[in-house]
Amino acid sequence: MVLEKLESTRKRLESTDDLAKLFKQADKSELKPLTYLLSGRISPAFTGIELGVGDKLVEQAISLSSGKTVAEIEKSYRKTGDLGETGRIILEKKTQTTLSSHSLSVKKVFDNFLKLATTSGEGSQEAKVKLLAELLNNSSAVEGKHLIRFATGRLRTNVGEATIIDSFSTAVAGDKSVSKKIERMYNLTSDLGLVAKTLFENGIAAVEETTPIVFSPIRPALAERMPDSAQIIEKIGECIVEGKIDGFRLQIHKKGSEIKIFSRRQEPMTHMFPDLVKALNEQIKEKEVILEGEAIAFDERTCQFLSFQATIQRKRKHGIAEKTLDVPLRLFLFEALYLNGVDLTSEPYEKRRKTLEKIVEEEKNAGGAKTIGLAKAVYAKKPKDIDDFFEECINEGLEGVICKDLKAPYTAGARKFAWIKVKKSYSGSLQDTVDAVVIGYYFGKGKRTEFGFGGLLTAIYSPAERMFKSIARIGTGFNEEQMQFFSDTLSKIKLKGKPDDVDSLVEPDVWVEPKVVVEVVADEITKSPMHTAGKTKAGDGLALRFPRFIKVREDKTPEDATSEDEVLEMFEMQKQR
Ligand code: ATP
C-alpha cells in the first residue's frame, strides 16, 4: 500500500520519483483522494472537514475487527505507546487465523475516512467504529498500522507539500522544471487535490491559467526582515509603509451577500465573527471580492488598539454573541486580491491599495468610525519617513510597521522582500521574535511540580530537510494558567522517544509530537554546541540567549514556524545592528 511504501523512503528525492510513478499510474478518479491522503488530510483545511478520531474509537474498531476486548488492546497500547503498533500486533495474529483479505483501494480508504469525518448525531459513534473496522478487516497488519496512524493524525510519514508538488512536476515533465508553475496554483487555491486534478486532466497550461477562486483561500504573503530603514529604502526604494497590527490575520471572500472568513492557516472562521460579516455586507458593495486584513480588539472610548490577549478572547467556539459585545473588533484591510472576476494578485501593490481604497466605504468624519477600515499608511521616500511613522505607530500601541514595495505583486505563500517588517524591539539586539515548535518538555522543580511542567524544549524548522532542529530550552515567561495549559496539551501528544523528524542533542524529560508553535522573545542568537539549529557538520549550532515564552501561535502550523534560513539571516542581521 501507498502509505507503507512511503515509510521506507523518507529521503526526499527517492520519494519524489516514487510518488511521480504513483500519480502517473493512478486512475483519474483517484488523483484527488490520493493527494489528500498523502498530505495526511481528507480535505483541504478551508473546508473545515477534519478527521479527529480519538484513541477510544480506534480501540473499539480494533476490537470489532479482531475480536479482542478493549481492555486487551489498552494493555498492549500501554506497552507499545503507539496505537498503530498495537493494531499491527493484534491484526497480525488475526490474519494468521482468517483467510478473507480483500485489497483496499485508495477510493475505499478515502470514502470511509470522509464518511467518518462527516458523520454526526445520534448513533454516529457506532457508525464511525464500523467504518474504521471495515478498513481494518480488509487490510494487512502493516496497512492497519498506517490506517490507524492516519486516523489519529499521527502518520509521521506524511510527505510535505513541496515533495508532492515536485512529484507532480516529475510525473508530467520528467523533472522539477514545472514545479514553480504548479506551486503557484497551489498558492492561489490552497487545494493540492484540485491542483492534481487540473494538472493530470487538463495539463500544465490549465494550471498556469488558474486565477483565484472565491471561497478557496489564497495562501498568505509573508514579510522579510531588514536591519534598518536605510537598508529598506536601498532595497525597495520609495514604498508604502503601513502600521503592523497585532491581531488575527483574516482573508475575506465575498460573493453577493455570502461571506466566508479564513484564518492565516486557511481554516474557516466565519462563525466566530458575525459582527465582521454584518459590517462587511454594509461597507462593501462589490459583488465578488477577496480581501485581506487584520482584526483587532479596539477600545472605542480611548481609541486605543488592545493587546493580543484581549483580541484572542474572540477566538472561541461558544458564547460568541456575548463576546461580540464585550470585545468589539475592528478590521483593518491591507489587500485587495480579486475583484469581480479580475485577478489582482499580479498587479503592483500601489494599484491594489488604490483599488482597496475604492472598495471600502470608510467613515470619513471624526467620531462614529465604522468597523472596517484600511490599515493606516504613508508613502516613504527616505529612511526618516519610515522612522517617523514607526514612532507614531508604536505610540498608538501598534507592533511596528510593514514596508511594502510599490511595484511588487502579491507573493502568495512566500516570504519575500515585497513586504519588510520592522517590529519594536523587546530588548537585546534581536529584532524579531522567533516562532518555535515544542519538541519536548521538562517536569518542574518546586512549585512547578504540581503542574508536572517546568519548561519547554523548542525547535525551528528546516523545510529543505523536513526536520525540526533544537534552538532553545525555555524555563521562564509562564504563568500558572499557561503551565496548566502546557501540562494538559503536551501530555496528550507525548511520545516514547525522539521522533524521526526531530534533530536534537538535548534530551527533554518527555518528547512530544512537534505540533504546538510558541512565540519566543530572546536577547540575541548565539553560537552553541548544544543546539542543532543552523549547525554545520563540524561547527556549532545556534541558540536563543535568555529565551522567554510570549504566547502560543495557534495560527501557525509547525511548518509555519521560523525556518532555519530565517534564523541564520537574523543571526547575520544582529551583527549589523
Ligand atoms: P509575526 O510573528 O511578525 O506576526 P508572521 O510570521 O505571523 O510574523 P510575517 O510575515 O512575519 O508573519 O508578518 C506579517 C504579519 O503581520 C501578517 O501575517 C499579518 O498577520 C500581520 N500584519 C499586521 N498588519 C499588517 C499590514 N498592514 N500588512 C500586512 N500584514 C500585516
XYZ file of C-alpha atoms and ligand atoms in Angstrom:
608
model
C 0.000 0.000 0.000
C 0.989 3.571 -0.731
C 1.484 4.714 2.850
C 3.636 1.736 3.675
C 5.906 2.402 0.772
C 6.444 5.966 1.871
C 7.643 4.998 5.281
C 10.624 3.202 3.863
C 11.542 6.075 1.559
C 11.848 9.099 3.750
C 14.591 10.576 1.641
C 13.051 13.295 -0.436
C 14.472 12.529 -3.862
C 13.575 8.894 -3.754
C 10.082 9.581 -2.648
C 9.616 12.246 -5.351
C 10.274 9.647 -8.041
C 8.176 7.054 -6.262
C 5.315 9.444 -5.920
C 5.571 10.582 -9.519
C 5.134 6.962 -10.611
C 2.218 6.560 -8.292
C 0.417 9.594 -9.732
C 1.123 8.504 -13.292
C -0.363 5.087 -12.667
C -3.339 6.305 -10.648
C -6.810 6.178 -12.013
C -8.166 9.682 -12.758
C -10.843 9.324 -10.099
C -8.151 8.525 -7.526
C -5.982 11.599 -8.062
C -7.734 13.907 -5.626
C -8.214 11.348 -2.832
C -4.650 10.101 -3.233
C -3.259 13.622 -2.944
C -5.244 14.396 0.189
C -4.351 11.096 1.847
C -0.664 11.586 1.135
C -0.695 15.005 2.726
C -2.303 13.496 5.813
C -5.724 15.057 5.214
C -9.095 14.103 3.831
C -9.981 17.562 2.617
C -8.240 20.940 2.315
C -8.075 22.916 5.594
C -10.520 25.550 4.325
C -13.415 23.086 4.152
C -13.200 22.597 7.907
C -13.513 18.820 7.481
C -11.115 17.214 9.964
C -10.745 13.560 10.922
C -10.160 13.997 14.651
C -10.511 10.341 15.617
C -9.828 9.696 19.293
C -7.920 6.725 20.722
C -11.108 5.235 22.232
C -12.813 4.977 18.864
C -9.766 3.318 17.325
C -9.552 0.812 20.183
C -13.192 -0.107 19.599
C -12.581 -0.536 15.890
C -9.565 -2.804 16.507
C -11.707 -4.760 18.935
C -14.549 -5.126 16.428
C -12.171 -6.229 13.719
C -10.071 -8.629 15.818
C -12.468 -9.946 18.428
C -10.103 -8.890 21.216
C -11.540 -6.885 24.093
C -10.848 -3.184 24.502
C -9.087 -3.992 27.796
C -6.657 -6.294 25.992
C -5.994 -3.643 23.374
C -5.386 -0.995 26.012
C -2.940 -3.272 27.759
C -0.913 -3.649 24.586
C -1.157 0.130 23.920
C 0.354 0.836 27.350
C 3.275 -1.370 26.385
C 3.919 -0.056 22.868
C 2.941 3.583 23.448
C 1.792 3.578 19.828
C -1.736 2.639 18.894
C -0.700 1.907 15.312
C 1.876 -0.601 16.519
C -0.660 -2.180 18.850
C -3.069 -2.501 15.929
C -0.376 -4.185 13.849
C 0.442 -6.749 16.537
C -3.191 -7.628 17.125
C -4.185 -7.713 13.465
C -1.157 -9.855 12.672
C -2.421 -12.585 14.979
C -5.816 -12.337 13.394
C -4.677 -12.633 9.776
C -2.888 -15.820 10.661
C -6.217 -17.380 11.532
C -8.532 -15.907 8.903
C -8.079 -16.026 5.183
C -10.501 -13.404 3.930
C -8.498 -10.346 2.988
C -9.503 -8.113 0.113
C -7.143 -5.455 -1.056
C -8.063 -1.899 -0.224
C -8.435 0.721 -2.930
C -7.449 4.357 -2.382
C -11.040 5.281 -3.069
C -12.396 2.943 -0.405
C -9.958 4.245 2.217
C -10.780 7.809 1.322
C -14.553 7.296 1.213
C -14.638 5.628 4.602
C -12.488 8.293 6.233
C -14.557 11.064 4.656
C -17.748 9.469 5.987
C -16.070 9.077 9.349
C -15.245 12.775 9.441
C -18.648 14.000 8.383
C -20.982 11.661 10.301
C -22.591 13.265 13.330
C -25.576 12.972 15.611
C -27.181 10.010 17.294
C -25.581 6.637 16.646
C -22.676 8.258 14.834
C -20.112 6.801 17.222
C -21.007 3.200 16.345
C -21.165 4.090 12.657
C -17.657 5.520 12.862
C -16.296 2.456 14.639
C -17.785 0.287 11.889
C -16.280 2.404 9.111
C -12.783 2.060 10.555
C -13.254 -1.617 11.421
C -14.306 -2.298 7.845
C -10.998 -0.865 6.628
C -9.053 -2.905 9.180
C -10.917 -6.066 8.123
C -9.692 -5.638 4.595
C -6.120 -4.629 5.276
C -2.901 -6.375 6.134
C -1.497 -5.844 9.616
C 1.042 -3.280 8.396
C -1.580 -1.427 6.390
C -3.720 -1.431 9.518
C -0.915 0.264 11.419
C -0.800 3.075 8.868
C -4.576 3.399 8.717
C -4.665 3.799 12.489
C -1.888 6.353 12.454
C -3.660 8.266 9.706
C -6.943 8.196 11.619
C -5.364 9.571 14.779
C -3.347 12.195 12.893
C -0.040 10.519 13.766
C 1.102 9.353 10.374
C 4.662 10.561 10.708
C 5.455 9.697 7.109
C 3.314 12.456 5.595
C 5.111 13.822 2.625
C 5.468 17.568 2.564
C 3.602 19.768 0.118
C 6.859 20.649 -1.644
C 7.592 16.959 -2.294
C 4.112 16.356 -3.671
C 4.466 19.365 -5.964
C 7.884 18.160 -7.196
C 6.424 14.746 -7.855
C 3.559 16.268 -9.902
C 6.170 18.068 -11.973
C 8.238 14.902 -12.370
C 5.147 12.973 -13.453
C 4.267 15.386 -16.281
C 7.665 16.784 -17.289
C 10.186 14.170 -16.150
C 11.866 16.638 -13.761
C 11.163 19.577 -11.465
C 11.040 22.116 -14.304
C 7.332 22.938 -13.881
C 7.250 22.788 -10.062
C 7.116 26.605 -9.829
C 4.029 26.779 -12.044
C 2.323 24.062 -10.048
C 3.253 25.719 -6.775
C 1.711 28.966 -7.975
C -1.642 27.266 -8.478
C -1.396 25.716 -5.032
C -0.595 29.108 -3.504
C -3.621 30.624 -5.221
C -6.106 27.889 -4.232
C -4.725 26.097 -1.118
C -6.071 22.883 -2.627
C -3.488 20.278 -3.701
C -6.237 17.858 -4.749
C -7.636 20.409 -7.172
C -4.124 21.063 -8.471
C -3.669 17.312 -9.142
C -6.992 17.051 -10.926
C -6.343 20.132 -13.081
C -2.795 19.086 -13.962
C -3.424 15.457 -14.822
C -6.755 16.022 -16.562
C -6.162 19.317 -18.363
C -2.391 19.770 -18.467
C 0.096 22.351 -17.303
C -1.459 25.136 -19.423
C -4.656 24.888 -17.383
C -2.584 25.076 -14.197
C -0.873 28.231 -15.451
C -4.172 29.875 -16.333
C -5.597 29.463 -12.851
C -6.816 32.620 -11.169
C -8.096 32.948 -7.582
C -11.329 31.140 -6.793
C -13.797 32.777 -4.428
C -14.179 30.659 -1.245
C -10.856 28.901 -1.874
C -8.329 30.866 0.217
C -5.085 32.238 -1.193
C -2.012 31.270 0.840
C -0.633 34.281 2.717
C 2.205 36.525 1.589
C 4.833 36.837 4.338
C 7.237 39.572 5.331
C 11.040 39.623 5.333
C 13.183 41.449 7.889
C 15.955 44.032 7.459
C 18.279 45.633 9.999
C 17.242 49.279 9.471
C 15.213 51.747 7.440
C 18.170 52.918 5.340
C 18.663 49.415 4.001
C 14.948 49.077 3.333
C 14.894 52.193 1.153
C 18.035 50.981 -0.575
C 16.377 47.636 -1.284
C 12.889 48.655 -2.459
C 13.090 52.431 -2.955
C 10.048 54.574 -2.303
C 7.468 52.444 -0.556
C 4.147 52.393 1.234
C 4.617 51.946 4.985
C 1.714 50.535 6.957
C 1.071 50.076 10.649
C 1.671 46.465 11.749
C -1.378 45.389 13.690
C -1.071 42.539 16.186
C -4.382 40.713 15.893
C -5.724 37.919 13.681
C -4.891 37.854 10.033
C -8.106 37.208 8.122
C -8.892 36.591 4.480
C -12.359 37.606 3.394
C -14.183 36.055 0.448
C -17.457 37.589 -0.685
C -19.839 36.590 -3.464
C -23.089 38.535 -3.388
C -24.139 38.557 0.234
C -22.377 35.280 1.050
C -19.227 35.858 3.062
C -16.568 33.451 4.261
C -13.658 34.321 6.508
C -10.461 32.266 6.712
C -7.540 32.254 9.156
C -3.838 32.573 8.332
C -3.733 28.764 8.054
C -6.851 28.674 5.863
C -9.314 27.397 8.454
C -12.915 28.581 8.210
C -13.580 31.253 10.859
C -16.807 32.844 9.596
C -18.937 31.630 12.517
C -16.685 33.407 15.021
C -17.180 36.845 13.539
C -20.877 37.644 12.963
C -20.097 41.315 13.628
C -17.498 41.418 10.860
C -19.817 39.628 8.431
C -22.505 42.227 9.090
C -20.098 45.135 8.686
C -18.613 43.657 5.501
C -22.071 43.440 3.972
C -22.761 47.037 4.939
C -19.469 48.557 3.903
C -18.541 46.564 0.825
C -20.903 46.762 -2.083
C -18.828 44.973 -4.736
C -20.264 41.664 -5.969
C -17.188 39.460 -5.768
C -14.096 40.215 -3.760
C -11.185 38.588 -1.951
C -9.642 40.879 0.651
C -7.159 40.536 3.427
C -6.756 42.344 6.725
C -6.019 42.132 10.413
C -8.775 42.101 13.032
C -8.001 43.516 16.446
C -9.890 44.368 19.624
C -10.317 48.115 19.856
C -11.325 50.349 22.745
C -13.878 52.727 21.231
C -13.723 55.030 24.255
C -9.980 55.652 24.338
C -9.440 54.909 20.647
C -6.592 52.528 21.523
C -5.702 49.198 19.999
C -5.976 46.470 22.583
C -3.436 43.762 23.301
C -3.322 40.413 21.582
C -4.554 38.889 24.863
C -7.749 40.928 24.544
C -8.200 40.042 20.880
C -7.675 36.309 21.399
C -10.813 36.191 23.567
C -12.759 36.391 20.325
C -11.365 33.079 19.176
C -13.921 30.777 20.735
C -16.476 28.120 19.962
C -19.154 29.133 22.477
C -20.608 32.381 23.773
C -19.779 34.132 20.524
C -22.673 36.600 20.661
C -21.788 37.877 24.157
C -18.100 38.264 23.359
C -19.002 40.203 20.231
C -20.427 42.862 22.558
C -17.718 42.578 25.242
C -14.765 42.694 22.892
C -15.708 44.564 19.728
C -13.349 44.083 16.814
C -12.121 46.397 14.120
C -10.924 45.014 10.817
C -8.095 46.836 9.075
C -7.768 45.765 5.454
C -4.469 45.787 3.607
C -5.045 43.741 0.441
C -7.455 43.505 -2.477
C -6.640 40.252 -4.289
C -9.634 39.690 -6.525
C -12.435 41.911 -7.753
C -15.441 40.930 -9.884
C -13.700 38.287 -11.979
C -10.368 40.106 -12.156
C -7.232 38.616 -10.595
C -5.342 41.404 -8.831
C -2.563 39.256 -7.353
C -0.171 40.016 -10.192
C -0.878 43.775 -10.157
C 1.639 46.094 -8.425
C 0.890 46.808 -4.760
C 0.240 50.504 -5.294
C -2.607 49.629 -7.638
C -4.069 47.030 -5.259
C -4.004 49.534 -2.387
C -5.806 52.170 -4.540
C -8.401 49.561 -5.533
C -8.886 48.680 -1.873
C -9.458 52.361 -1.026
C -12.263 52.464 -3.596
C -13.884 49.203 -2.450
C -14.319 50.066 1.226
C -16.831 52.641 2.330
C -14.964 54.254 5.192
C -16.379 56.808 7.572
C -14.522 60.000 6.767
C -15.862 62.136 9.647
C -14.333 62.005 13.061
C -16.382 60.023 15.544
C -18.677 57.111 14.817
C -15.924 55.253 12.987
C -17.031 52.076 11.278
C -15.935 48.513 11.995
C -13.984 48.175 8.788
C -11.230 50.480 7.688
C -7.860 50.364 5.966
C -4.537 49.779 7.683
C -3.046 53.246 8.120
C -0.346 54.025 5.611
C 2.076 56.669 4.384
C 4.449 56.959 1.440
C 8.114 56.885 2.439
C 10.862 58.269 0.212
C 13.689 58.369 2.725
C 14.662 56.356 5.816
C 13.483 59.140 8.138
C 9.937 58.861 6.752
C 9.896 55.210 7.858
C 11.413 56.005 11.267
C 8.905 58.808 11.976
C 5.927 56.685 11.029
C 7.335 53.798 13.071
C 7.445 56.058 16.172
C 3.887 57.204 15.540
C 2.654 53.604 15.194
C 4.409 52.411 18.340
C 2.892 55.312 20.310
C -0.546 54.201 19.189
C 0.046 50.709 20.510
C 0.899 49.051 17.194
C 3.553 46.374 16.869
C 5.679 48.164 14.295
C 5.404 48.788 10.562
C 5.471 46.868 7.308
C 7.161 48.492 4.322
C 5.639 47.441 1.030
C 7.259 47.501 -2.390
C 5.034 49.661 -4.627
C 5.698 47.526 -7.688
C 5.526 44.047 -6.178
C 2.815 41.509 -6.977
C 1.165 39.623 -4.098
C 3.702 36.939 -3.143
C 1.206 34.213 -2.189
C 2.636 31.563 0.128
C 6.117 33.066 0.174
C 8.354 35.229 2.368
C 9.760 37.852 0.002
C 11.062 41.407 0.121
C 7.732 42.661 -1.251
C 6.940 43.191 2.437
C 9.582 44.095 5.021
C 8.602 44.177 8.666
C 10.116 46.333 11.368
C 8.951 45.431 14.858
C 9.535 47.232 18.131
C 12.428 45.502 19.836
C 11.755 43.982 23.206
C 15.304 44.001 24.496
C 18.762 42.978 23.407
C 19.801 43.044 19.784
C 17.314 40.604 18.315
C 14.840 42.477 16.162
C 12.070 39.925 15.912
C 10.559 37.151 17.950
C 11.052 33.519 16.919
C 8.141 31.151 16.381
C 9.432 27.799 17.585
C 7.897 24.327 17.713
C 7.673 22.488 21.026
C 9.510 19.148 20.720
C 9.633 18.221 24.393
C 9.084 19.386 27.940
C 10.566 19.203 31.427
C 8.977 18.394 34.760
C 9.296 21.314 37.113
C 11.011 21.776 40.410
C 9.452 23.421 43.452
C 6.084 24.992 42.768
C 6.136 23.687 39.230
C 5.974 20.059 40.235
C 2.271 20.488 40.951
C 1.673 21.149 37.250
C 4.034 18.457 36.044
C 5.513 21.134 33.847
C 8.689 23.133 34.201
C 9.731 24.239 30.758
C 9.864 23.620 27.023
C 12.413 22.325 24.569
C 11.802 24.080 21.267
C 12.987 23.847 17.680
C 12.927 25.762 14.415
C 12.058 24.126 11.074
C 14.150 23.221 8.063
C 11.794 22.916 5.064
C 14.591 21.516 2.884
C 15.283 18.621 5.249
C 11.796 18.495 6.769
C 13.423 18.405 10.196
C 12.827 20.250 13.437
C 16.131 21.393 14.940
C 16.501 22.432 18.554
C 17.171 26.086 19.363
C 16.150 26.799 22.956
C 15.160 25.422 26.289
C 12.638 27.814 27.785
C 12.127 27.935 31.529
C 10.651 31.405 32.031
C 7.699 33.504 31.000
C 4.955 31.087 32.103
C 2.135 31.959 34.476
C 0.141 29.264 36.295
C -2.596 29.147 33.692
C -0.042 28.615 30.939
C 1.766 25.897 32.901
C -1.547 24.117 33.280
C -2.217 24.550 29.563
C 1.139 23.047 28.564
C 0.835 20.245 31.045
C -2.613 19.316 29.628
C -1.828 19.858 25.970
C 1.617 18.274 25.859
C 0.802 15.201 27.911
C -1.727 14.321 25.188
C 0.904 14.293 22.454
C 3.814 12.753 24.348
C 5.998 10.169 22.673
C 8.137 7.329 23.936
C 11.246 8.591 22.214
C 12.605 11.234 19.866
C 10.600 11.279 16.623
C 12.389 10.805 13.271
C 11.851 14.362 12.140
C 13.474 15.919 15.204
C 17.197 16.691 15.346
C 18.293 17.406 18.908
C 21.257 16.648 21.141
C 19.413 17.985 24.165
C 17.105 15.482 25.868
C 13.897 16.732 27.437
C 12.134 14.760 30.193
C 9.363 13.987 27.714
C 9.416 14.091 23.924
C 6.249 15.272 22.163
C 4.930 15.314 18.629
C 6.138 18.553 17.001
C 2.759 20.290 16.837
C 2.490 23.300 19.119
C 4.058 26.580 17.942
C 5.124 29.173 20.512
C 6.340 32.729 20.069
C 9.597 33.321 21.903
C 11.473 36.514 22.624
C 15.202 36.420 23.311
C 18.076 38.840 23.826
C 20.107 37.515 20.959
C 21.064 34.492 18.914
C 24.361 32.943 19.986
C 26.516 30.059 18.814
C 26.036 26.923 20.834
C 27.417 23.391 20.791
C 24.196 22.187 22.441
C 21.667 23.076 19.771
C 21.295 21.812 16.222
C 19.601 24.811 14.523
C 21.847 26.143 11.757
C 24.538 23.621 12.619
C 27.132 22.699 10.050
C 28.811 19.292 10.165
C 31.865 20.473 12.077
C 30.625 23.673 13.663
C 28.309 24.895 16.353
C 24.577 25.338 16.151
C 22.589 28.421 17.113
C 20.696 29.050 20.337
C 18.446 31.733 21.731
C 20.002 33.619 24.638
C 17.610 34.288 27.550
C 14.525 32.958 25.784
C 11.116 33.888 27.253
C 7.755 32.467 26.282
C 5.292 35.048 24.914
C 2.296 33.188 23.547
C 1.049 30.136 21.713
C 0.765 30.759 17.967
C -2.441 28.900 17.246
C -2.499 30.445 13.796
C 0.686 28.649 12.753
C 1.289 25.026 11.785
C 4.664 23.500 12.734
C 5.792 24.025 9.144
C 4.995 27.745 9.505
C 7.485 28.094 12.362
C 10.533 30.295 11.873
C 12.740 28.495 9.365
C 16.403 27.595 9.719
C 17.279 30.088 6.959
C 15.417 32.855 8.747
C 17.316 32.163 11.971
C 20.620 32.278 10.071
C 19.545 35.583 8.499
C 18.540 37.000 11.881
C 21.917 35.946 13.279
C 23.725 37.791 10.478
C 21.476 40.814 10.826
C 22.080 41.127 14.522
C 25.797 41.611 13.835
C 24.933 44.649 11.716
C 22.775 46.346 14.321
P 4.810 37.852 13.093
O 5.269 36.836 14.081
O 5.707 39.011 12.937
O 3.367 38.197 13.152
P 4.296 36.130 10.972
O 5.248 35.051 10.728
O 2.965 35.856 11.509
O 5.064 37.175 11.809
P 5.096 37.858 8.998
O 5.076 37.520 7.575
O 6.395 37.837 9.646
O 4.074 36.891 9.677
O 4.461 39.273 9.251
C 3.312 39.592 8.569
C 2.141 39.512 9.502
O 1.827 40.782 10.035
C 0.913 39.132 8.719
O 0.750 37.749 8.774
C -0.223 39.851 9.383
O -0.860 38.997 10.289
C 0.416 40.954 10.170
N 0.063 42.316 9.740
C -0.326 43.308 10.552
N -0.521 44.447 9.887
C -0.259 44.207 8.596
C -0.271 45.006 7.408
N -0.596 46.295 7.423
N 0.073 44.403 6.258
C 0.422 43.099 6.230
N 0.443 42.304 7.307
C 0.114 42.836 8.491
